[in-house]
mmCIF file of C-alpha atoms and ligand atoms in Angstrom:
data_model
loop_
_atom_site.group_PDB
_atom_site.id
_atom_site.type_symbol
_atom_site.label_atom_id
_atom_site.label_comp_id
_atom_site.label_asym_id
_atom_site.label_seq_id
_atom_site.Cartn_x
_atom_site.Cartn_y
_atom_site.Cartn_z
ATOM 1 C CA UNK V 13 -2.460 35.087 8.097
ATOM 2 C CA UNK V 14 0.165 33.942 5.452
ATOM 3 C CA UNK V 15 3.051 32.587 6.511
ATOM 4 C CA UNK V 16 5.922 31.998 4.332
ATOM 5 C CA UNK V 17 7.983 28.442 4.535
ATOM 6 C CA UNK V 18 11.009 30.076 6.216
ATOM 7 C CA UNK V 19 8.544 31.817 8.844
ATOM 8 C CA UNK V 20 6.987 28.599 9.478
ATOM 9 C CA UNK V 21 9.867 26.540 10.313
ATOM 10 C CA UNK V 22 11.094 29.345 12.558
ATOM 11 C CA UNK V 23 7.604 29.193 14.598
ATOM 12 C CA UNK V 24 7.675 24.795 14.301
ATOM 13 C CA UNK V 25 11.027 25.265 15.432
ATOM 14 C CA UNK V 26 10.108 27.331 18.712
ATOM 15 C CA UNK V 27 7.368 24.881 19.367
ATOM 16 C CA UNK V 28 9.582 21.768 19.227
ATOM 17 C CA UNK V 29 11.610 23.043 21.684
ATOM 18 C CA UNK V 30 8.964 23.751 24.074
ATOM 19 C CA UNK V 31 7.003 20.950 23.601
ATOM 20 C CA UNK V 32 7.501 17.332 24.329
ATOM 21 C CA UNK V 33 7.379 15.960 20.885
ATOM 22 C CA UNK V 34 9.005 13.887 18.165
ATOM 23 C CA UNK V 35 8.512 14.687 13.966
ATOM 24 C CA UNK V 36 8.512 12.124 12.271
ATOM 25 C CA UNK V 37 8.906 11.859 8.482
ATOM 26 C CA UNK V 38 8.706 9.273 5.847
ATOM 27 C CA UNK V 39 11.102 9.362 2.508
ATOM 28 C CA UNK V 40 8.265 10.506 1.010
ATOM 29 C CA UNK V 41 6.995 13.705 2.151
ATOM 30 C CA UNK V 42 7.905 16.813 0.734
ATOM 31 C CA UNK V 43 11.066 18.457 1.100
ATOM 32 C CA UNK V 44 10.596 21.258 3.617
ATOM 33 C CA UNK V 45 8.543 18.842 5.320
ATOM 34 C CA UNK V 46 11.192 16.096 5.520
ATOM 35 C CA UNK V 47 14.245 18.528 6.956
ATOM 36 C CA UNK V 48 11.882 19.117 9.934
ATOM 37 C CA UNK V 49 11.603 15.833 11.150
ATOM 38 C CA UNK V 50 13.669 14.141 14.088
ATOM 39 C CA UNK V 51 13.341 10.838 12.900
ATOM 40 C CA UNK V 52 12.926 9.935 9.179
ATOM 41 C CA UNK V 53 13.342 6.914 7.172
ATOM 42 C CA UNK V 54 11.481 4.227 5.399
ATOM 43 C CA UNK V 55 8.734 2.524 7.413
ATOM 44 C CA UNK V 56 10.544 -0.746 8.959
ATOM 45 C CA UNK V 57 13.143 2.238 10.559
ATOM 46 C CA UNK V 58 10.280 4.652 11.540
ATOM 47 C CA UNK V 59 8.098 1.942 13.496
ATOM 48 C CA UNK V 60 11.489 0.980 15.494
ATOM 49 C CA UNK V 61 13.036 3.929 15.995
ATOM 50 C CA UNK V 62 9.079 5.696 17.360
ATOM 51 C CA UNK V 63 8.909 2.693 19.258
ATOM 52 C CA UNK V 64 11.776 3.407 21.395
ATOM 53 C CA UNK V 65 11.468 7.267 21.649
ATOM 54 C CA UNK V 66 10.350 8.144 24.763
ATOM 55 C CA UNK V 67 8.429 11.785 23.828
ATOM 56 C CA UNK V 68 5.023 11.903 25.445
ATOM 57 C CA UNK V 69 3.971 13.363 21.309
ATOM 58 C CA UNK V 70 4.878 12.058 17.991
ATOM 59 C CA UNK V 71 3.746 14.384 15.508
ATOM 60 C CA UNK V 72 3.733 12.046 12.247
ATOM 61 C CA UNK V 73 4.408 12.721 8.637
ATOM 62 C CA UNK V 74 3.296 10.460 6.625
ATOM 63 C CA UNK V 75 0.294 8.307 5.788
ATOM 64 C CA UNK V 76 -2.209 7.152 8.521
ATOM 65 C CA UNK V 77 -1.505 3.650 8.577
ATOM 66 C CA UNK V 78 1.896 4.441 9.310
ATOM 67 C CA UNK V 79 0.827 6.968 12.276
ATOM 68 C CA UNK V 80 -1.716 4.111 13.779
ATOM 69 C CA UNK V 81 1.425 1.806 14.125
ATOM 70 C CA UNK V 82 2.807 3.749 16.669
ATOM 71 C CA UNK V 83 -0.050 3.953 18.472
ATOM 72 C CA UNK V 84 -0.624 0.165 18.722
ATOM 73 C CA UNK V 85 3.061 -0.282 19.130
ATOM 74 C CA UNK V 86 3.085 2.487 21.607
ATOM 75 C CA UNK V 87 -0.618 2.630 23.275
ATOM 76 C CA UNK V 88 0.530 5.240 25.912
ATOM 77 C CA UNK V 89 1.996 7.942 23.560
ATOM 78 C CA UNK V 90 -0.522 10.398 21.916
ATOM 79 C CA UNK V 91 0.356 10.190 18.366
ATOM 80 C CA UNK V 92 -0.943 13.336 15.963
ATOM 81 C CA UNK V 93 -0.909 13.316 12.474
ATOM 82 C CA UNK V 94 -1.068 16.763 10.731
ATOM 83 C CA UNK V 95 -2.947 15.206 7.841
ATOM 84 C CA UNK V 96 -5.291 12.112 8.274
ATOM 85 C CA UNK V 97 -4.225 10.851 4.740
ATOM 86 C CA UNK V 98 -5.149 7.226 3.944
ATOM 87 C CA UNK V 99 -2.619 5.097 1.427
ATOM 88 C CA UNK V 100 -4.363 4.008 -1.137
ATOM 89 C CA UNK V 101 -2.842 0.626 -1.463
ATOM 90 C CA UNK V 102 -4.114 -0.175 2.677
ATOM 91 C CA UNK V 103 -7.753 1.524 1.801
ATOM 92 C CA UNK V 104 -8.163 -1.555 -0.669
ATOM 93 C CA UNK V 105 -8.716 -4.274 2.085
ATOM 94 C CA UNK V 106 -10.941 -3.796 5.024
ATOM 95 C CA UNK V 107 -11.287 -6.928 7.679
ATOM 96 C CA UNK V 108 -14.373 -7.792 5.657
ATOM 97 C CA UNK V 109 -12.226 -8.355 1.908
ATOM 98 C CA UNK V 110 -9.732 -9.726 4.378
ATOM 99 C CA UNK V 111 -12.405 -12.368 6.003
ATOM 100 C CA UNK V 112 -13.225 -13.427 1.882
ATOM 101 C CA UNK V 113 -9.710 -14.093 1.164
ATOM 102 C CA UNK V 114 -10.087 -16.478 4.073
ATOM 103 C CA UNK V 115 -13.263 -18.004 2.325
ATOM 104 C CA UNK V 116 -11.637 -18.059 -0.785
ATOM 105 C CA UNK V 117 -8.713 -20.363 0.596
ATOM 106 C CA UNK V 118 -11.554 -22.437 2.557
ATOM 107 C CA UNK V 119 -13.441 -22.964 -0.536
ATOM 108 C CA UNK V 120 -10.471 -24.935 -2.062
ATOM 109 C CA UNK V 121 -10.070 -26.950 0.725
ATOM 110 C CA UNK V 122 -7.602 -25.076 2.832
ATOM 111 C CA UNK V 123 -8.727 -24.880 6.622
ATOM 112 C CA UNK V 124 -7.880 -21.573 8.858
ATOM 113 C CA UNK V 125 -5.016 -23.815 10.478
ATOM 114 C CA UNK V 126 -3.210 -24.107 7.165
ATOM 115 C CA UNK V 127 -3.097 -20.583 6.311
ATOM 116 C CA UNK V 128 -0.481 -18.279 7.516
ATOM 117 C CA UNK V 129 -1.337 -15.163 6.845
ATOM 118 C CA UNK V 130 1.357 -11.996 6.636
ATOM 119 C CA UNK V 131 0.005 -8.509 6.130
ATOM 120 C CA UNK V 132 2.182 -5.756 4.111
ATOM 121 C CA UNK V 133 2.636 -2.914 6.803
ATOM 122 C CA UNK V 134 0.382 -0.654 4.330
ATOM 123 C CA UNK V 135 -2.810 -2.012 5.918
ATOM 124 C CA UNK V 136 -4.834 -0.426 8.744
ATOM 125 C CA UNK V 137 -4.766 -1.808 12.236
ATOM 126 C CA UNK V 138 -8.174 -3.710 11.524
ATOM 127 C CA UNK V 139 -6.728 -5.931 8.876
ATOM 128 C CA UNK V 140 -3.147 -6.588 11.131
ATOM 129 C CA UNK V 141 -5.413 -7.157 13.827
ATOM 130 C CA UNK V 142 -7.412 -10.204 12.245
ATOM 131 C CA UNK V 143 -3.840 -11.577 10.751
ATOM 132 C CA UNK V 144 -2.508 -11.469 13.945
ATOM 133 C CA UNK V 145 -5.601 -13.218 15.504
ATOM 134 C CA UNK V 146 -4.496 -15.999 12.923
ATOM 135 C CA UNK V 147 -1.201 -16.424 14.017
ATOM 136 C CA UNK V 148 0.447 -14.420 11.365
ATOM 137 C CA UNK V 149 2.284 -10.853 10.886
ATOM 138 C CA UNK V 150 2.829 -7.737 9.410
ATOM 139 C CA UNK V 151 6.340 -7.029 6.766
ATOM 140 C CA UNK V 152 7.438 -4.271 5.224
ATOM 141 C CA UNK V 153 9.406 -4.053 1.931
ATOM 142 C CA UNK V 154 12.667 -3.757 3.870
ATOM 143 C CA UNK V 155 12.202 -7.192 5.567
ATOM 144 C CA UNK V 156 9.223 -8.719 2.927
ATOM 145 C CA UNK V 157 11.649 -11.540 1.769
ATOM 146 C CA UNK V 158 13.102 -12.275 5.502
ATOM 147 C CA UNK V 159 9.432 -12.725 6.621
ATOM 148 C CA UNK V 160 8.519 -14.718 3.946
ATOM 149 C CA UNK V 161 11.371 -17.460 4.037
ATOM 150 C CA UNK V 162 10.845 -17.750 7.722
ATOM 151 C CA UNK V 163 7.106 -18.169 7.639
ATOM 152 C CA UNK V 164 7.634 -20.954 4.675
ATOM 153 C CA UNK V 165 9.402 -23.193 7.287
ATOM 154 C CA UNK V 166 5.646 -23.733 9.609
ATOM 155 C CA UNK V 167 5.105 -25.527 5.812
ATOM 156 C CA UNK V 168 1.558 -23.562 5.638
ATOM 157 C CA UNK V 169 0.349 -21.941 2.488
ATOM 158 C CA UNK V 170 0.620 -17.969 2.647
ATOM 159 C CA UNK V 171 -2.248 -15.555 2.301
ATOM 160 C CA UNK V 172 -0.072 -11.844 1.495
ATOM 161 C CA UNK V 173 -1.986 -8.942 1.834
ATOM 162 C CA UNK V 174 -2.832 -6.289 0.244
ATOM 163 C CA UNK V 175 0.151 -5.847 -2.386
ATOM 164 C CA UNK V 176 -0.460 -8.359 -4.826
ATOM 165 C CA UNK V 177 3.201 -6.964 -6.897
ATOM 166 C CA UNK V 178 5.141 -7.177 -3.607
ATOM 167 C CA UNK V 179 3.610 -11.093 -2.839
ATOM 168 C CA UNK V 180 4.471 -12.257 -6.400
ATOM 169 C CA UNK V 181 8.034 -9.946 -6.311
ATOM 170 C CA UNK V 182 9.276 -11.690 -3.631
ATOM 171 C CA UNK V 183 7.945 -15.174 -4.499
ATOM 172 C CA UNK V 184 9.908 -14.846 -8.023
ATOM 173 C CA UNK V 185 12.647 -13.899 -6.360
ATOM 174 C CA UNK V 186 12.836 -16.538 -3.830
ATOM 175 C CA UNK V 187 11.615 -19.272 -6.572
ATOM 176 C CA UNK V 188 8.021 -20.189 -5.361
ATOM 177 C CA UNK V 189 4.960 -19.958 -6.820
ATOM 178 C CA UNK V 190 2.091 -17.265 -6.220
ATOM 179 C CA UNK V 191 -1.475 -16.577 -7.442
ATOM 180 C CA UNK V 192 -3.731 -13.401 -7.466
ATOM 181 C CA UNK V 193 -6.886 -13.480 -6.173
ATOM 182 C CA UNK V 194 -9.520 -13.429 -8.779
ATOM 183 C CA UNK V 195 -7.152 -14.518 -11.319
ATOM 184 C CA UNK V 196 -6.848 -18.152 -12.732
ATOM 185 C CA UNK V 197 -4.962 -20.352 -10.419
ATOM 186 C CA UNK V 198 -5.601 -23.266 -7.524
ATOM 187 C CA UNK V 199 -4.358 -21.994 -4.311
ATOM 188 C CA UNK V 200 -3.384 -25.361 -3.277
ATOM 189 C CA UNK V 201 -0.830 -25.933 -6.596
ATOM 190 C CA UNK V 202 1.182 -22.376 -5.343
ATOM 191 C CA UNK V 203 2.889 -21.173 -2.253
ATOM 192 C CA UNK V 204 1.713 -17.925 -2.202
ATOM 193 C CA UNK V 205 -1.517 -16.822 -2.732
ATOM 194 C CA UNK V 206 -2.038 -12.446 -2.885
ATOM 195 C CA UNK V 207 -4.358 -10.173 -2.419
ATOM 196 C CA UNK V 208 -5.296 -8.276 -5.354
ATOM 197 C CA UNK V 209 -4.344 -4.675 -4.010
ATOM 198 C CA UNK V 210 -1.551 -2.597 -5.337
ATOM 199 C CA UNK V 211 -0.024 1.295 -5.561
ATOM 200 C CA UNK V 212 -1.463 3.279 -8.229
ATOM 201 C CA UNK V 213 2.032 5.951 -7.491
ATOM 202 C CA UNK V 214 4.218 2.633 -8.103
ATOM 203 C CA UNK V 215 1.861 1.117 -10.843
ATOM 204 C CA UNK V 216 3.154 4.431 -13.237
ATOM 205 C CA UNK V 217 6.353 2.691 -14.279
ATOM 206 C CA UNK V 218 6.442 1.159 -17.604
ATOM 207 C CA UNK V 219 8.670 -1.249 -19.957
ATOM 208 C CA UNK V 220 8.538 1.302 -22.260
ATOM 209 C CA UNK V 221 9.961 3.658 -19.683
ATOM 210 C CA UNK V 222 12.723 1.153 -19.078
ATOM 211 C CA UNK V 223 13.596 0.855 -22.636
ATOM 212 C CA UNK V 224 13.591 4.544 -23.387
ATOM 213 C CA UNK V 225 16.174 5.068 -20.518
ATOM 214 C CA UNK V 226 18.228 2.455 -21.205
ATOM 215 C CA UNK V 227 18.453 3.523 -25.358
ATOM 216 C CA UNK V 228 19.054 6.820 -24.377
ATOM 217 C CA UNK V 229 21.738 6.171 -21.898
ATOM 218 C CA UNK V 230 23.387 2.953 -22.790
ATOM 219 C CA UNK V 231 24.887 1.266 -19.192
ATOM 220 C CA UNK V 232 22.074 3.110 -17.460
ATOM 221 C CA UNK V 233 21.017 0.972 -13.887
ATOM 222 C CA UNK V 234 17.165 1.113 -13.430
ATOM 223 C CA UNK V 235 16.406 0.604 -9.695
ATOM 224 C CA UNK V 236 13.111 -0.129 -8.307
ATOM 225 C CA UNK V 237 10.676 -0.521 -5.300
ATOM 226 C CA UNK V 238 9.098 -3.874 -5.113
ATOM 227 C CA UNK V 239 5.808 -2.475 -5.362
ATOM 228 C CA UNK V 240 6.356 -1.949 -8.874
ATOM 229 C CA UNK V 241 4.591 -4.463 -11.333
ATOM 230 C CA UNK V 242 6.711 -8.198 -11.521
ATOM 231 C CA UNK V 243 7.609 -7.685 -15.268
ATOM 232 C CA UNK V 244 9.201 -4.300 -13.940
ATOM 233 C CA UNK V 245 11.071 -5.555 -11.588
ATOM 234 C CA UNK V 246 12.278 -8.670 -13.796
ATOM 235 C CA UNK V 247 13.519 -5.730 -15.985
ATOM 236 C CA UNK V 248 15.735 -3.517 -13.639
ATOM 237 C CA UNK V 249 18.739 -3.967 -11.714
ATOM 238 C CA UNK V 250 17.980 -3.430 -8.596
ATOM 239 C CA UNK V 251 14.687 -4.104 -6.640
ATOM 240 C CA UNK V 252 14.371 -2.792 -2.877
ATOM 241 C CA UNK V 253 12.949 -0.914 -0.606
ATOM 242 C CA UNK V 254 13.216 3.152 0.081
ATOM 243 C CA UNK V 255 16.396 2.778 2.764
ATOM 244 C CA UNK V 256 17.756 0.080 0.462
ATOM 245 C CA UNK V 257 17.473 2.170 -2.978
ATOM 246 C CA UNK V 258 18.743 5.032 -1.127
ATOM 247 C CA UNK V 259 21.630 2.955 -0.368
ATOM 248 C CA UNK V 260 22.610 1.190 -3.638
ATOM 249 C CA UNK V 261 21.864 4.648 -5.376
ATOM 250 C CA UNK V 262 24.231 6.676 -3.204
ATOM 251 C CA UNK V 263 26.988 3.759 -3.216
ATOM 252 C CA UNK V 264 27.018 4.241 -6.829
ATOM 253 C CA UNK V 265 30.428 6.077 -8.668
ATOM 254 C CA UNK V 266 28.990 9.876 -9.159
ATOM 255 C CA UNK V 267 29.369 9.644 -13.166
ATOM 256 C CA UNK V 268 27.115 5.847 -13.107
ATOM 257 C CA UNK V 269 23.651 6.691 -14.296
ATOM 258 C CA UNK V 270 20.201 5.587 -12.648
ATOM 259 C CA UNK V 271 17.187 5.749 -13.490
ATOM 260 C CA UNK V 272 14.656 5.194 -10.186
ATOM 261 C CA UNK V 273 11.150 4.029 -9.960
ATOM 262 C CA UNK V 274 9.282 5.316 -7.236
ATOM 263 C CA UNK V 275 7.909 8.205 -5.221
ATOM 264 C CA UNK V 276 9.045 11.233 -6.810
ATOM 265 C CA UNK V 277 9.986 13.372 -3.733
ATOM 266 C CA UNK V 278 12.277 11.046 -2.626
ATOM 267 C CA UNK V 279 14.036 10.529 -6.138
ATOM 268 C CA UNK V 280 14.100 13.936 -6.221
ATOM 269 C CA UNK V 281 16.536 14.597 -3.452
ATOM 270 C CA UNK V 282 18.702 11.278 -3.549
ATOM 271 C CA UNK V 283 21.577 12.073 -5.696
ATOM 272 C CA UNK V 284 22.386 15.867 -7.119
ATOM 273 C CA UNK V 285 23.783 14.885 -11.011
ATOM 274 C CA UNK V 286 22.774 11.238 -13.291
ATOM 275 C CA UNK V 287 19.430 10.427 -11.171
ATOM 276 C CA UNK V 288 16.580 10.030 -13.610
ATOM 277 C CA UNK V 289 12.651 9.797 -12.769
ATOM 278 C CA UNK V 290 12.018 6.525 -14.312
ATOM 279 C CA UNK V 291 8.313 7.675 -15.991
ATOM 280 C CA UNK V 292 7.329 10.546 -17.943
ATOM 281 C CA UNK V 293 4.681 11.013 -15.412
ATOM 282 C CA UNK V 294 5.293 12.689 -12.475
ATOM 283 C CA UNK V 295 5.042 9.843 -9.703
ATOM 284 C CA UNK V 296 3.979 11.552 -6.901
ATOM 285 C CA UNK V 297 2.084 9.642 -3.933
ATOM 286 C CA UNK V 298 -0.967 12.500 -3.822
ATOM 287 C CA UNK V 299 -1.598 11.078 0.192
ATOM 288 C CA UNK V 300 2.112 11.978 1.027
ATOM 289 C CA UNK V 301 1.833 14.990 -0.551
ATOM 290 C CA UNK V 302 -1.092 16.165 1.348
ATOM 291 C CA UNK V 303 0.908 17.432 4.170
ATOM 292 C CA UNK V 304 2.647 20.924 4.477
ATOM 293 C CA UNK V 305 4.789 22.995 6.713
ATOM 294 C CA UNK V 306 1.219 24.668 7.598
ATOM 295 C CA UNK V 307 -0.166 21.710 8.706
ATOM 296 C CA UNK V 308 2.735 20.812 10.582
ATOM 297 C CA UNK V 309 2.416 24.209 12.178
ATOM 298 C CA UNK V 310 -1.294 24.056 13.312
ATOM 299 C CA UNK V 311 -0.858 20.888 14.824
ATOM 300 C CA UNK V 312 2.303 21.757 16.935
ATOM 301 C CA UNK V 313 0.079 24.729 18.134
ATOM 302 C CA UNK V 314 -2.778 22.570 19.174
ATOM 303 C CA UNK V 315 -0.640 20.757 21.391
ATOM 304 C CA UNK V 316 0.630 23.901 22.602
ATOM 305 C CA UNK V 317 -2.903 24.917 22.963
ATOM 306 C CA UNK V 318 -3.598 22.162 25.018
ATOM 307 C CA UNK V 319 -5.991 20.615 22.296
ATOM 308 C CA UNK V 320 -4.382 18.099 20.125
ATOM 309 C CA UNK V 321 -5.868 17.552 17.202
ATOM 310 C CA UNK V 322 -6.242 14.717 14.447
ATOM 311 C CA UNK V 323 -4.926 12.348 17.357
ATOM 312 C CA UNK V 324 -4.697 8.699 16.613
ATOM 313 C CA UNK V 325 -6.939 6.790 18.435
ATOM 314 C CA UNK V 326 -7.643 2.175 18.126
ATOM 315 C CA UNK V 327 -9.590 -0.007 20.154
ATOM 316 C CA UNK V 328 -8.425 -2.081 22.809
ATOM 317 C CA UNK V 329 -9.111 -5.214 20.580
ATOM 318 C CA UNK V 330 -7.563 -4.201 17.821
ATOM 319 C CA UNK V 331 -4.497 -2.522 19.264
ATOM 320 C CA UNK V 332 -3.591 -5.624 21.077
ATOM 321 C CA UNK V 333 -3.467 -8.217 18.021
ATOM 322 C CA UNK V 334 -2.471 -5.829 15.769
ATOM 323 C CA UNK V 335 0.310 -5.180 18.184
ATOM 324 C CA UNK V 336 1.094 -8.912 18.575
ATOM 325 C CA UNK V 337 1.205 -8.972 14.547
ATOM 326 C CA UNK V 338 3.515 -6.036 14.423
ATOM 327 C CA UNK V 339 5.882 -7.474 17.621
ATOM 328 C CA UNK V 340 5.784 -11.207 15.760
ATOM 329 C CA UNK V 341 7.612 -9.239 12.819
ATOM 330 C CA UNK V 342 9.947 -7.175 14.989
ATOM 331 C CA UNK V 343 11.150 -10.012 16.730
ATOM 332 C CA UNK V 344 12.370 -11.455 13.230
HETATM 333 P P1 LIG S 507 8.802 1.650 2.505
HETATM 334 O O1 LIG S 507 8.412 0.473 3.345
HETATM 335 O O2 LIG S 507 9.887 1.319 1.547
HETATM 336 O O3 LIG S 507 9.043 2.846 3.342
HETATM 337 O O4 LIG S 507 7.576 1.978 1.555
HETATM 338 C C1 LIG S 507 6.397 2.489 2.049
HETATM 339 C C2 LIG S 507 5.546 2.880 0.937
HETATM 340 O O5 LIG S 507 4.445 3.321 1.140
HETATM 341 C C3 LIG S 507 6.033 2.696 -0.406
HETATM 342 O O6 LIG S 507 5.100 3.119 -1.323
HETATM 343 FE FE1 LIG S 508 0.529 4.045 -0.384
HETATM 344 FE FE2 LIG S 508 1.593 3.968 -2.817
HETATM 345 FE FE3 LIG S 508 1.569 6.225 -1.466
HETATM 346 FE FE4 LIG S 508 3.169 4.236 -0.715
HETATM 347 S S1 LIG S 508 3.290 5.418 -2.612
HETATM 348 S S2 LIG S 508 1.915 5.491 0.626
HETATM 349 S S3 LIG S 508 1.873 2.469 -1.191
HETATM 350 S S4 LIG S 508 -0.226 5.088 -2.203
#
């Protein structure tokens, strides 16, 4: 049977409050899906505010590498995600392309010891795992540039995975200098040295984009997420993360124009007058997308059901480094 969306939030609603269970709900999901959750933010917020929740479910929105965090934060909680969708930005390094980066750094000269490395918080628990098993730790876009200037002082040469933008973002901003794997460059003349992975959703944006915005609306801001290419970024005003472009936007005077790059659902719903898409193509994250009110539905009633489904499960091994490289960055 059909359900409209009205019906279906009256029926998530009934199961909420019978159940012990937490929604939570990235920026990025869709809109009827984001009013339903209990928790919602950008991804720093939701792995600390899941992590101290004390419902025996979390029912996640989101994208799975976001869903396995609070599992290996939270081993003892049975985390369920109404859509196993993988980010397409962590599906581009596995611990094996993780293990050649290593190689790659060896090759020059540059021993295991002397590499620090610091995983982007879009990677699955396999790759945090083997960072953490080399001393290093996960960041998110929120914290990126905190992590970074801390981990310079051990005076070790950074391996950044998998976002080669944010790596080199950050490293412009902070004045060092960075390298992408399989492009020209000596690890051992930069500071940084990235990954080659990136967003396709956040890849969309365009200088022409830029300059078509700011022609057509002279004294336009253009703000952006740091997983946007470096010569974007060099060309807006403001660079930062979801909570911290949700911020700047909303601080701004109501008749300031702004024209955003990133996710589309969360543009969307930021500001109701002078918010502009910043690309002529829609840029929506198709994994965020993926799950519905339905979804949302069906898996409440599982648990009701008394058989969860789509329930996050990671090894022992892996749940306790990737756990140490997720507590090394929460303890920054
Ligand atoms: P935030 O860390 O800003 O929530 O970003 C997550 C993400 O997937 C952006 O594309
Ligand atoms: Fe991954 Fe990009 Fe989607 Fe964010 S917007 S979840 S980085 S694919």
């Amino acid at each position: 049977m059909q359900y409209t969306n009205e019906e279906l939030k009256q029926k998530i609603d009934e199961l909420k409050s019978k159940l012990d269970v937490t929604v939570v709900a990235h920026f990025y999901q869709r809109d009827e899906v984001f009013d339903i959750g209990d928790i919602t933010g950008d991804s720093l917020e939701l792995a600390i505010r899941t992590r101290d929740d004390d419902s025996k479910f979390v029912l996640f929105c989101g994208v799975a590498f976001m869903g396995q965090s609070v599992k290996v934060l939270s081993p003892h909680k049975r985390v369920v995600m109404p859509k196993l969708a993988c980010c397409a930005m962590a599906k581009m390094i596995d611990g094996i392309y993780f293990d050649e980066s290593i190689a790659f750094m060896e090759k020059h000269g540059i021993s295991k010891e002397n590499i620090l490395p610091i995983t982007y918080i879009n990677s699955n628990a396999d790759v945090k795992a083997k960072v953490g098993e080399l001393g290093g730790l996960v960041c998110t876009s929120s914290n990126a540039k905190h992590i970074i200037a801390d981990a310079l002082k051990v005076g070790k040469k950074i391996l950044f995975v998998p976002d080669r933008c944010l790596g080199q973002n950050i490293a412009n901003q902070m004045g060092l200098k960075s390298m992408v794997i399989g492009e020209e460059g000596n690890p051992n003349d930069v500071d940084i040295i990235c990954y080659d992975g990136f967003c396709s959703v956040h890849q969309l944006f365009t200088l022409d984009d830029i300059a078509f915005y700011r022609k057509k609306f002279p004294g336009i801001l253009i703000a952006v997420h740091p997983e946007c290419d470096p010569s974007i970024c060099d060309a807006s005003d403001f660079v930062g993360s979801t909570s911290q472009l949700i911020q700047y936007i909303q601080a701004l005077p109501a008749e300031q124009k702004v024209a955003v790059g990133t996710e589309f659902n969360m543009v969307n719903r930021l500001r109701p007058t002078n918010t502009y898409v910043l690309s002529s193509t829609k840029p929506e994250c198709p994994t965020m997308n993926e799950t519905t009110l339905e979804d949302v539905y069906v898996t409440l009633k599982a648990i009701d059901d008394g058989a969860p489904i789509n329930e996050i499960f990671v090894d022992e091994k892996t749940q306790k480094w990737a756990k140490i490289a997720l507590e090394r960055m929460l303890a920054l």
